[in-house]
Short mmCIF file of C-alpha atoms and ligand atoms in Angstrom, two decimals:
data_model
loop_
_atom_site.label_atom_id
_atom_site.label_comp_id
_atom_site.label_asym_id
_atom_site.label_seq_id
_atom_site.Cartn_x
_atom_site.Cartn_y
_atom_site.Cartn_z
CA MET A 58 95.87 97.14 89.11
CA THR A 59 96.34 96.48 92.82
CA VAL A 60 98.94 98.20 94.98
CA LEU A 61 100.69 96.12 97.65
CA ILE A 62 101.16 98.22 100.80
CA THR A 63 103.77 96.62 103.07
CA GLY A 64 103.50 97.76 106.68
CA GLY A 65 100.03 99.08 105.83
CA ALA A 66 98.63 98.43 109.32
CA GLY A 67 101.13 100.85 110.89
CA PHE A 68 100.92 104.58 111.55
CA ILE A 69 101.81 106.00 108.13
CA GLY A 70 100.74 102.88 106.21
CA SER A 71 97.15 102.98 107.52
CA HIS A 72 96.82 106.62 106.45
CA CYS A 73 98.25 105.71 103.06
CA CYS A 74 95.59 102.99 102.69
CA VAL A 75 92.92 105.68 103.18
CA SER A 76 94.52 107.99 100.63
CA PHE A 77 94.90 105.25 97.96
CA LEU A 78 91.41 103.79 98.53
CA GLU A 79 89.82 107.23 98.35
CA ALA A 80 91.66 107.85 95.07
CA GLY A 81 90.03 104.68 93.69
CA HIS A 82 93.01 102.29 93.84
CA ASP A 83 92.68 98.68 94.89
CA ILE A 84 95.10 97.72 97.63
CA VAL A 85 96.31 94.71 99.57
CA VAL A 86 98.17 95.11 102.86
CA LEU A 87 100.97 92.81 104.02
CA ASP A 88 102.02 93.36 107.63
CA ASN A 89 103.46 91.04 110.28
CA LEU A 90 101.78 93.10 113.05
CA SER A 91 105.09 93.40 114.95
CA ASN A 92 104.25 97.06 115.64
CA ALA A 93 100.60 97.40 114.69
CA SER A 94 97.06 96.19 115.28
CA SER A 95 94.82 94.87 112.51
CA LEU A 96 92.11 97.11 114.01
CA SER A 97 93.72 100.00 112.16
CA LEU A 98 92.61 98.35 108.92
CA GLU A 99 89.04 97.89 110.19
CA ARG A 100 89.08 101.63 110.87
CA VAL A 101 90.44 102.28 107.34
CA ALA A 102 87.46 100.30 106.02
CA ALA A 103 85.09 102.37 108.21
CA ILE A 104 86.55 105.66 106.92
CA THR A 105 86.55 104.72 103.25
CA GLY A 106 83.53 102.39 103.07
CA ARG A 107 85.79 99.91 101.24
CA LYS A 108 86.95 96.47 102.30
CA VAL A 109 90.68 96.17 102.90
CA SER A 110 92.41 92.98 101.73
CA PHE A 111 94.90 92.01 104.42
CA VAL A 112 97.54 89.29 104.62
CA VAL A 113 99.39 88.76 107.91
CA GLY A 114 102.86 88.08 106.62
CA ASP A 115 106.50 89.07 106.65
CA ILE A 116 108.39 90.81 103.84
CA ARG A 117 111.31 88.46 104.54
CA ASP A 118 109.16 85.51 103.41
CA GLN A 119 109.91 85.82 99.70
CA ALA A 120 107.65 82.94 98.61
CA GLU A 121 104.67 84.39 100.43
CA VAL A 122 105.25 87.91 99.06
CA GLU A 123 105.50 86.47 95.55
CA GLU A 124 102.28 84.53 96.03
CA VAL A 125 100.49 87.67 97.25
CA LEU A 126 101.76 89.72 94.28
CA HIS A 127 100.41 87.05 91.90
CA ARG A 128 97.13 86.41 93.75
CA TYR A 129 96.16 90.09 93.86
CA LYS A 130 97.62 90.91 90.41
CA CYS A 131 99.71 93.70 91.92
CA THR A 132 101.32 96.27 89.65
CA ALA A 133 103.13 98.37 92.26
CA VAL A 134 104.34 98.37 95.85
CA VAL A 135 104.37 101.06 98.53
CA HIS A 136 106.93 99.84 101.03
CA PHE A 137 106.56 100.98 104.66
CA ALA A 138 107.38 97.72 106.49
CA GLY A 139 110.38 97.93 108.76
CA LEU A 140 111.67 98.83 112.18
CA LYS A 141 112.01 102.53 112.94
CA SER A 142 113.44 103.35 116.35
CA VAL A 143 116.90 104.94 116.34
CA GLY A 144 117.60 103.99 119.99
CA GLU A 145 116.44 100.39 119.56
CA SER A 146 118.55 100.03 116.41
CA THR A 147 121.74 100.62 118.43
CA LYS A 148 120.74 97.77 120.78
CA MET A 149 119.34 95.36 118.17
CA PRO A 150 121.28 96.08 114.96
CA ILE A 151 120.86 92.53 113.63
CA SER A 152 117.06 92.82 113.76
CA TYR A 153 117.25 96.19 112.01
CA TYR A 154 119.48 94.94 109.18
CA ASP A 155 117.33 91.81 108.90
CA ASN A 156 113.89 93.48 108.82
CA ASN A 157 114.89 96.54 106.85
CA VAL A 158 117.74 95.56 104.50
CA VAL A 159 117.20 91.80 104.11
CA GLY A 160 113.42 92.35 104.11
CA THR A 161 113.67 94.86 101.25
CA LEU A 162 116.02 92.56 99.32
CA ARG A 163 113.55 89.66 99.62
CA LEU A 164 110.72 91.97 98.61
CA LEU A 165 112.67 93.12 95.54
CA SER A 166 113.41 89.50 94.59
CA ALA A 167 109.73 88.61 94.94
CA MET A 168 108.78 91.62 92.82
CA ASP A 169 111.36 90.69 90.19
CA ASN A 170 110.02 87.11 89.95
CA ALA A 171 106.42 88.36 89.81
CA GLY A 172 107.23 91.01 87.19
CA VAL A 173 106.21 93.91 89.47
CA ARG A 174 108.71 96.71 88.93
CA GLN A 175 107.40 99.81 90.70
CA MET A 176 108.12 100.71 94.32
CA ILE A 177 107.78 103.72 96.58
CA PHE A 178 110.15 103.51 99.53
CA SER A 179 109.93 105.17 102.97
CA SER A 180 113.27 106.78 103.57
CA SER A 181 114.07 109.38 106.16
CA ALA A 182 115.69 112.77 106.65
CA THR A 183 117.98 110.93 109.03
CA VAL A 184 120.11 110.05 105.95
CA TYR A 185 121.36 113.67 105.84
CA GLY A 186 123.16 113.33 109.20
CA GLU A 187 124.45 116.63 110.61
CA PRO A 188 123.18 119.38 108.23
CA GLN A 189 125.95 121.22 106.40
CA PHE A 190 123.42 123.75 105.11
CA LEU A 191 119.69 124.42 105.47
CA PRO A 192 117.11 123.87 104.13
CA LEU A 193 118.19 120.35 103.22
CA THR A 194 118.10 119.71 99.48
CA GLU A 195 118.03 116.17 98.14
CA ASP A 196 121.61 116.72 96.93
CA HIS A 197 122.89 117.39 100.46
CA PRO A 198 125.61 114.81 101.28
CA THR A 199 124.33 111.77 103.15
CA SER A 200 125.77 110.13 106.23
CA ALA A 201 124.26 107.92 108.87
CA VAL A 202 125.24 107.86 112.50
CA ASN A 203 123.18 104.89 113.73
CA PRO A 204 122.14 101.43 112.45
CA TYR A 205 118.59 102.59 111.61
CA GLY A 206 119.91 105.41 109.42
CA ARG A 207 122.42 103.05 107.81
CA THR A 208 119.62 100.63 106.86
CA LYS A 209 117.80 103.47 105.08
CA LEU A 210 120.95 104.54 103.21
CA MET A 211 121.79 100.95 102.23
CA ILE A 212 118.28 100.41 100.90
CA GLU A 213 118.39 103.66 98.94
CA GLU A 214 121.65 102.53 97.32
CA MET A 215 120.23 99.08 96.57
CA LEU A 216 117.26 100.66 94.81
CA ARG A 217 119.49 102.95 92.73
CA ASP A 218 121.60 99.97 91.64
CA VAL A 219 118.52 97.97 90.65
CA ALA A 220 117.11 100.97 88.75
CA ALA A 221 120.41 101.39 86.89
CA SER A 222 120.42 97.71 85.88
CA ASP A 223 117.11 97.81 84.00
CA PRO A 224 115.02 100.83 82.90
CA ASN A 225 111.81 98.87 83.48
CA TRP A 226 112.20 99.32 87.23
CA ARG A 227 110.67 102.49 88.68
CA PHE A 228 111.47 103.74 92.17
CA GLY A 229 110.34 106.74 94.20
CA ILE A 230 112.52 107.25 97.28
CA LEU A 231 110.68 109.55 99.69
CA ARG A 232 112.64 111.10 102.56
CA TYR A 233 110.23 111.95 105.35
CA PHE A 234 110.89 114.71 107.82
CA ASN A 235 108.87 114.39 111.08
CA PRO A 236 105.44 112.83 110.50
CA VAL A 237 102.83 113.71 113.15
CA GLY A 238 99.04 114.19 113.31
CA ALA A 239 96.24 111.75 112.60
CA HIS A 240 93.32 111.32 110.22
CA ASP A 241 90.74 114.04 110.93
CA SER A 242 88.08 111.40 111.72
CA GLY A 243 90.06 110.47 114.86
CA LEU A 244 89.71 106.80 113.85
CA ILE A 245 93.35 106.11 112.99
CA GLY A 246 96.54 107.57 114.41
CA GLU A 247 99.88 106.79 115.98
CA ASN A 248 99.80 104.00 118.55
CA PRO A 249 103.23 103.87 120.21
CA LEU A 250 103.93 100.94 122.50
CA GLY A 251 105.75 101.71 125.79
CA ILE A 252 107.42 105.02 126.51
CA PRO A 253 107.38 107.15 123.33
CA ASN A 254 110.75 108.20 121.91
CA ASN A 255 109.31 110.90 119.68
CA LEU A 256 108.25 114.35 120.75
CA MET A 257 104.60 114.48 119.65
CA PRO A 258 103.44 111.17 121.23
CA PHE A 259 105.29 112.13 124.42
CA ILE A 260 103.59 115.54 124.56
CA THR A 261 100.16 113.91 124.07
CA GLN A 262 100.83 111.58 127.01
CA VAL A 263 101.69 114.55 129.22
CA ALA A 264 98.50 116.31 128.06
CA ASP A 265 96.32 113.32 128.92
CA GLY A 266 98.00 112.77 132.30
CA ARG A 267 99.82 109.53 131.52
CA ARG A 268 103.23 111.17 131.98
CA GLU A 269 104.11 113.86 134.45
CA GLN A 270 106.24 116.10 132.31
CA LEU A 271 108.22 116.37 129.12
CA ALA A 272 112.01 116.30 129.25
CA VAL A 273 113.16 118.86 126.68
CA PHE A 274 116.45 117.51 125.37
CA GLY A 275 118.76 120.50 125.28
CA ASN A 276 118.15 124.27 125.55
CA ASP A 277 121.60 125.35 124.46
CA TYR A 278 121.39 124.75 120.72
CA GLU A 279 122.08 127.63 118.36
CA THR A 280 118.40 128.10 117.60
CA ALA A 281 116.05 130.99 118.42
CA ASP A 282 115.00 129.57 121.82
CA GLY A 283 117.85 127.06 122.30
CA THR A 284 115.72 123.94 121.69
CA GLY A 285 115.85 121.56 118.71
CA VAL A 286 114.09 122.56 115.49
CA ARG A 287 112.35 120.04 113.18
CA ASP A 288 110.10 120.01 110.13
CA TYR A 289 106.84 118.43 111.36
CA ILE A 290 104.51 117.24 108.63
CA HIS A 291 100.90 116.10 108.91
CA VAL A 292 100.63 112.39 108.11
CA SER A 293 97.67 113.03 105.78
CA ASP A 294 99.80 115.42 103.70
CA LEU A 295 102.66 112.92 103.77
CA VAL A 296 100.54 110.10 102.34
CA ASP A 297 99.08 112.38 99.67
CA GLY A 298 102.70 112.84 98.59
CA HIS A 299 102.87 109.04 98.18
CA LEU A 300 99.75 109.07 96.05
CA ARG A 301 101.29 111.69 93.77
CA ALA A 302 104.59 109.77 93.62
CA HIS A 303 102.66 106.62 92.69
CA GLU A 304 100.83 108.46 89.90
CA VAL A 305 104.01 110.06 88.53
CA LEU A 306 105.75 106.66 88.45
CA ALA A 307 102.77 104.84 86.95
CA GLU A 308 102.41 107.47 84.20
CA GLY A 309 106.13 107.22 83.44
CA ALA A 310 106.24 111.00 83.99
CA ALA A 311 109.38 111.09 86.14
CA PRO A 312 112.61 112.41 84.57
CA SER A 313 114.38 109.16 85.53
CA ASN A 314 113.37 105.69 86.70
CA CYS A 315 114.55 106.40 90.25
CA PHE A 316 113.84 109.70 91.96
CA THR A 317 114.55 110.91 95.47
CA VAL A 318 112.28 113.53 97.02
CA ASN A 319 111.97 115.22 100.41
CA LEU A 320 108.54 115.17 102.03
CA GLY A 321 108.43 118.02 104.52
CA THR A 322 106.77 121.41 104.86
CA GLY A 323 109.95 123.47 104.71
CA ASN A 324 109.12 125.06 108.10
CA GLY A 325 111.09 124.41 111.26
CA TYR A 326 109.50 124.53 114.72
CA SER A 327 111.32 124.30 118.03
CA VAL A 328 110.39 121.94 120.86
CA LEU A 329 109.01 124.89 122.85
CA GLU A 330 106.93 126.05 119.88
CA MET A 331 105.51 122.52 119.67
CA VAL A 332 104.67 122.58 123.37
CA ARG A 333 102.82 125.89 122.98
CA ALA A 334 100.96 124.76 119.86
CA PHE A 335 99.84 121.60 121.64
CA GLU A 336 98.70 123.60 124.65
CA ARG A 337 96.52 125.72 122.34
CA ALA A 338 95.03 122.65 120.64
CA SER A 339 94.36 120.66 123.81
CA ASN A 340 93.69 123.44 126.28
CA LYS A 341 96.01 121.57 128.68
CA GLU A 342 99.19 122.73 130.26
CA ILE A 343 102.25 120.72 129.18
CA GLY A 344 104.72 120.60 132.07
CA PHE A 345 108.35 120.36 131.01
CA SER A 346 111.87 120.67 132.30
CA PHE A 347 115.16 121.00 130.49
CA SER A 348 117.43 117.94 130.25
CA PRO A 349 120.82 117.47 128.61
CA ARG A 350 120.93 117.08 124.82
CA ARG A 351 120.00 113.63 123.51
CA GLU A 352 122.96 111.87 121.89
CA GLY A 353 122.83 111.92 118.10
CA ASP A 354 120.34 114.81 117.85
CA VAL A 355 121.01 117.66 115.47
CA ALA A 356 120.13 121.28 116.30
CA GLU A 357 117.99 121.99 113.23
CA CYS A 358 116.56 120.01 110.36
CA TYR A 359 114.07 121.15 107.75
CA ALA A 360 113.38 120.39 104.13
CA HIS A 361 113.91 122.14 100.85
CA THR A 362 110.57 121.41 99.19
CA GLU A 363 111.02 122.60 95.61
CA ARG A 364 111.72 119.20 94.06
CA ALA A 365 108.52 117.74 95.54
CA GLU A 366 106.55 120.72 94.27
CA GLN A 367 107.97 120.45 90.75
CA LEU A 368 108.18 116.70 90.31
CA LEU A 369 105.09 115.62 92.20
CA ASN A 370 103.04 118.81 92.01
CA TRP A 371 102.60 118.31 95.74
CA LYS A 372 102.89 120.63 98.70
CA ALA A 373 101.95 120.04 102.34
CA LYS A 374 98.74 121.93 103.17
CA ARG A 375 98.09 121.42 106.87
CA ASP A 376 99.62 123.74 109.45
CA LEU A 377 100.98 123.10 112.92
CA ASP A 378 97.64 123.83 114.59
CA ALA A 379 95.94 121.18 112.43
CA MET A 380 98.71 118.67 113.27
CA CYS A 381 98.17 119.24 117.01
CA ARG A 382 94.36 119.37 116.78
CA ASP A 383 94.13 116.09 114.85
CA THR A 384 96.61 114.35 117.16
CA TRP A 385 94.62 115.45 120.21
CA ASN A 386 91.31 114.39 118.61
CA TRP A 387 92.74 110.89 117.97
CA VAL A 388 94.13 110.58 121.51
CA CYS A 389 90.91 111.78 123.15
CA LYS A 390 88.83 109.32 121.12
CA ASN A 391 91.31 106.44 121.66
CA PRO A 392 93.02 106.97 125.02
CA ALA A 393 94.53 103.47 124.88
CA GLY A 394 95.18 103.54 121.14
CA TYR A 395 93.78 100.40 119.53
CA ALA A 396 94.41 98.41 122.72
CA ALA A 397 91.05 98.98 124.42
CA GLU A 398 89.02 97.65 121.49
CA ALA A 399 91.51 94.84 120.91
CA ALA A 400 90.99 93.64 124.49
CA GLU A 401 87.16 93.47 124.17
P1 NAD B 753 105.07 101.69 112.06
O1 NAD B 753 105.92 100.88 112.96
O2 NAD B 753 103.79 102.22 112.59
O3 NAD B 753 104.79 100.91 110.70
C1 NAD B 753 105.66 99.90 110.20
C2 NAD B 753 104.80 98.67 109.95
O4 NAD B 753 105.60 97.64 109.39
C3 NAD B 753 104.18 98.11 111.24
O5 NAD B 753 102.79 97.95 111.02
C4 NAD B 753 104.89 96.77 111.45
O6 NAD B 753 104.03 95.82 112.06
C5 NAD B 753 105.28 96.40 110.03
N1 NAD B 753 106.48 95.55 109.90
C6 NAD B 753 107.68 95.71 110.51
N2 NAD B 753 108.54 94.76 110.10
C7 NAD B 753 107.88 94.00 109.19
C8 NAD B 753 108.22 92.86 108.41
N3 NAD B 753 109.44 92.31 108.49
N4 NAD B 753 107.29 92.32 107.59
C9 NAD B 753 106.04 92.86 107.52
N5 NAD B 753 105.64 93.92 108.24
C10 NAD B 753 106.56 94.49 109.07
O7 NAD B 753 105.98 102.91 111.53
P2 NAD B 753 105.59 104.19 110.68
O8 NAD B 753 105.85 105.38 111.52
O9 NAD B 753 104.27 104.01 110.04
O10 NAD B 753 106.76 104.14 109.59
C11 NAD B 753 106.58 103.54 108.32
C12 NAD B 753 107.88 103.64 107.55
O11 NAD B 753 108.28 105.01 107.45
C13 NAD B 753 109.05 102.89 108.19
O12 NAD B 753 109.81 102.28 107.17
C14 NAD B 753 109.85 104.00 108.85
O13 NAD B 753 111.21 103.68 108.96
C15 NAD B 753 109.62 105.15 107.88
N6 NAD B 753 109.79 106.48 108.51
C16 NAD B 753 109.05 106.79 109.61
C17 NAD B 753 109.23 108.03 110.24
C18 NAD B 753 108.45 108.39 111.47
O14 NAD B 753 108.86 109.32 112.18
N7 NAD B 753 107.31 107.76 111.75
C19 NAD B 753 110.19 108.94 109.72
C20 NAD B 753 110.92 108.59 108.60
C21 NAD B 753 110.72 107.34 107.98
N1 UFG B 754 112.55 115.78 122.01
C1 UFG B 754 112.49 116.22 123.31
N2 UFG B 754 111.94 115.38 124.24
C2 UFG B 754 111.43 114.15 123.94
C3 UFG B 754 111.47 113.72 122.59
C4 UFG B 754 112.06 114.55 121.65
O1 UFG B 754 112.94 117.30 123.63
O2 UFG B 754 110.95 113.44 124.83
C5 UFG B 754 113.12 116.69 120.99
C6 UFG B 754 114.34 116.10 120.26
O3 UFG B 754 115.52 116.39 120.99
C7 UFG B 754 114.25 116.81 118.91
C8 UFG B 754 112.75 116.98 118.68
O4 UFG B 754 112.14 116.87 119.97
O5 UFG B 754 114.82 118.10 119.00
C9 UFG B 754 112.14 115.91 117.77
O6 UFG B 754 112.50 114.62 118.25
P1 UFG B 754 111.80 113.29 117.69
O7 UFG B 754 112.38 112.14 118.47
O8 UFG B 754 110.33 113.44 117.67
O9 UFG B 754 112.26 113.24 116.17
P2 UFG B 754 113.73 113.17 115.53
O10 UFG B 754 113.85 114.36 114.64
O11 UFG B 754 114.77 112.96 116.52
O12 UFG B 754 113.61 111.82 114.67
C10 UFG B 754 112.48 111.51 113.84
C11 UFG B 754 112.33 110.00 113.75
C12 UFG B 754 113.52 109.41 113.05
C13 UFG B 754 113.69 110.06 111.71
C14 UFG B 754 113.80 111.57 111.86
C15 UFG B 754 113.87 112.26 110.53
O13 UFG B 754 112.24 109.44 115.05
O14 UFG B 754 113.30 108.04 112.83
O15 UFG B 754 112.65 112.07 112.57
O16 UFG B 754 112.83 111.83 109.73
F1 UFG B 754 114.81 109.60 111.14
#
């Protein structure tokens, strides 16, 4: 009864490893380390007191994935592996379709051959495109405006087709809103390479002096203070949602063999509210200036959370102050992410 966690060395995947190990599941991680360090898994072992089985490998290598599924007697997969930067996806669409869409197809074929028919998939609120109404329910129309978003939509559709072909398949499609925060031990967290695209890692680098100031993209949106509003969710809450989804699928308790659920808090916070919350948590001043809107950004995006509450019996527990406090704790304890230890 082992769960294969693809992309398990990454930001969300490493937190998921902790959550599954602490719940008593056996896991094996498959990750090609294209955006991660294997040190994250040593830290997972330190937090949980359990050894983590790890295979350096690529989801596009169908034979290897199949061999891993057999060797570890896997019964389910939690699938995080993939590329995730919207901006990069517009410059390298082939890599995005290859890693995300082709990778998932190879993974599904390997699962099919190995007789493993349960998967949880990391989708994204990006599939809703420009909100037509708020909060976003799972039935909101989907549209994607960049290659990254299109890969997520294509994969979702692939999974629904596979589910419809054979009731033995079980899929949980989880649409994440904006994952932030870190494990409260400060041992694992987000480790962005280069200049961060996302708000929270950028703010942390202003707080610790690595960047001079934050560029706030747009202050003329129709929101309370004119800046963009998002539904930030603590990564530890997010991965607990995966644990619940895994249990619901394994028990056969879902109303259908393929469900789609939002994972968010239902609360929207503006960029300026995030800046102030981070200032409180870090006791540092976050310098910022207003810049033009970033292309492709929506004004507001936050989740309707009722389906997750009813289907998974799950609700995010941690508030914005905890998200900022845990992020700052991780950054203070690991100013160079995993890089400093990796260089020793
Ligand atoms: P991450 O980059 O930290 O984790 C992804 C992991 O997958 C990395 O460890 C990387 O090395 C690995 N990987 C990439 N391509 C691979 C391949 N072909 N074979 C094997 N391993 C591969 O990203 P994350 O933030 O932890 O995101 C995890 C998943 O959640 C991704 O699918 C992402 O698209 C999705 N997601 C993330 C966010 C977010 O804001 N972080 C929001 C919505 C959805
Ligand atoms: N922002 C700034 N300055 C920055 C970075 C971001 O003002 O330097 C603003 C953005 O304009 C937006 C908000 O902060 O209003 C959040 O931006 P992020 O880049 O952190 O997050 P997004 O909502 O744009 O996108 C994230 C992931 C996507 C995912 C989406 C929904 O990056 O992959 O959440 O899950 F699809």
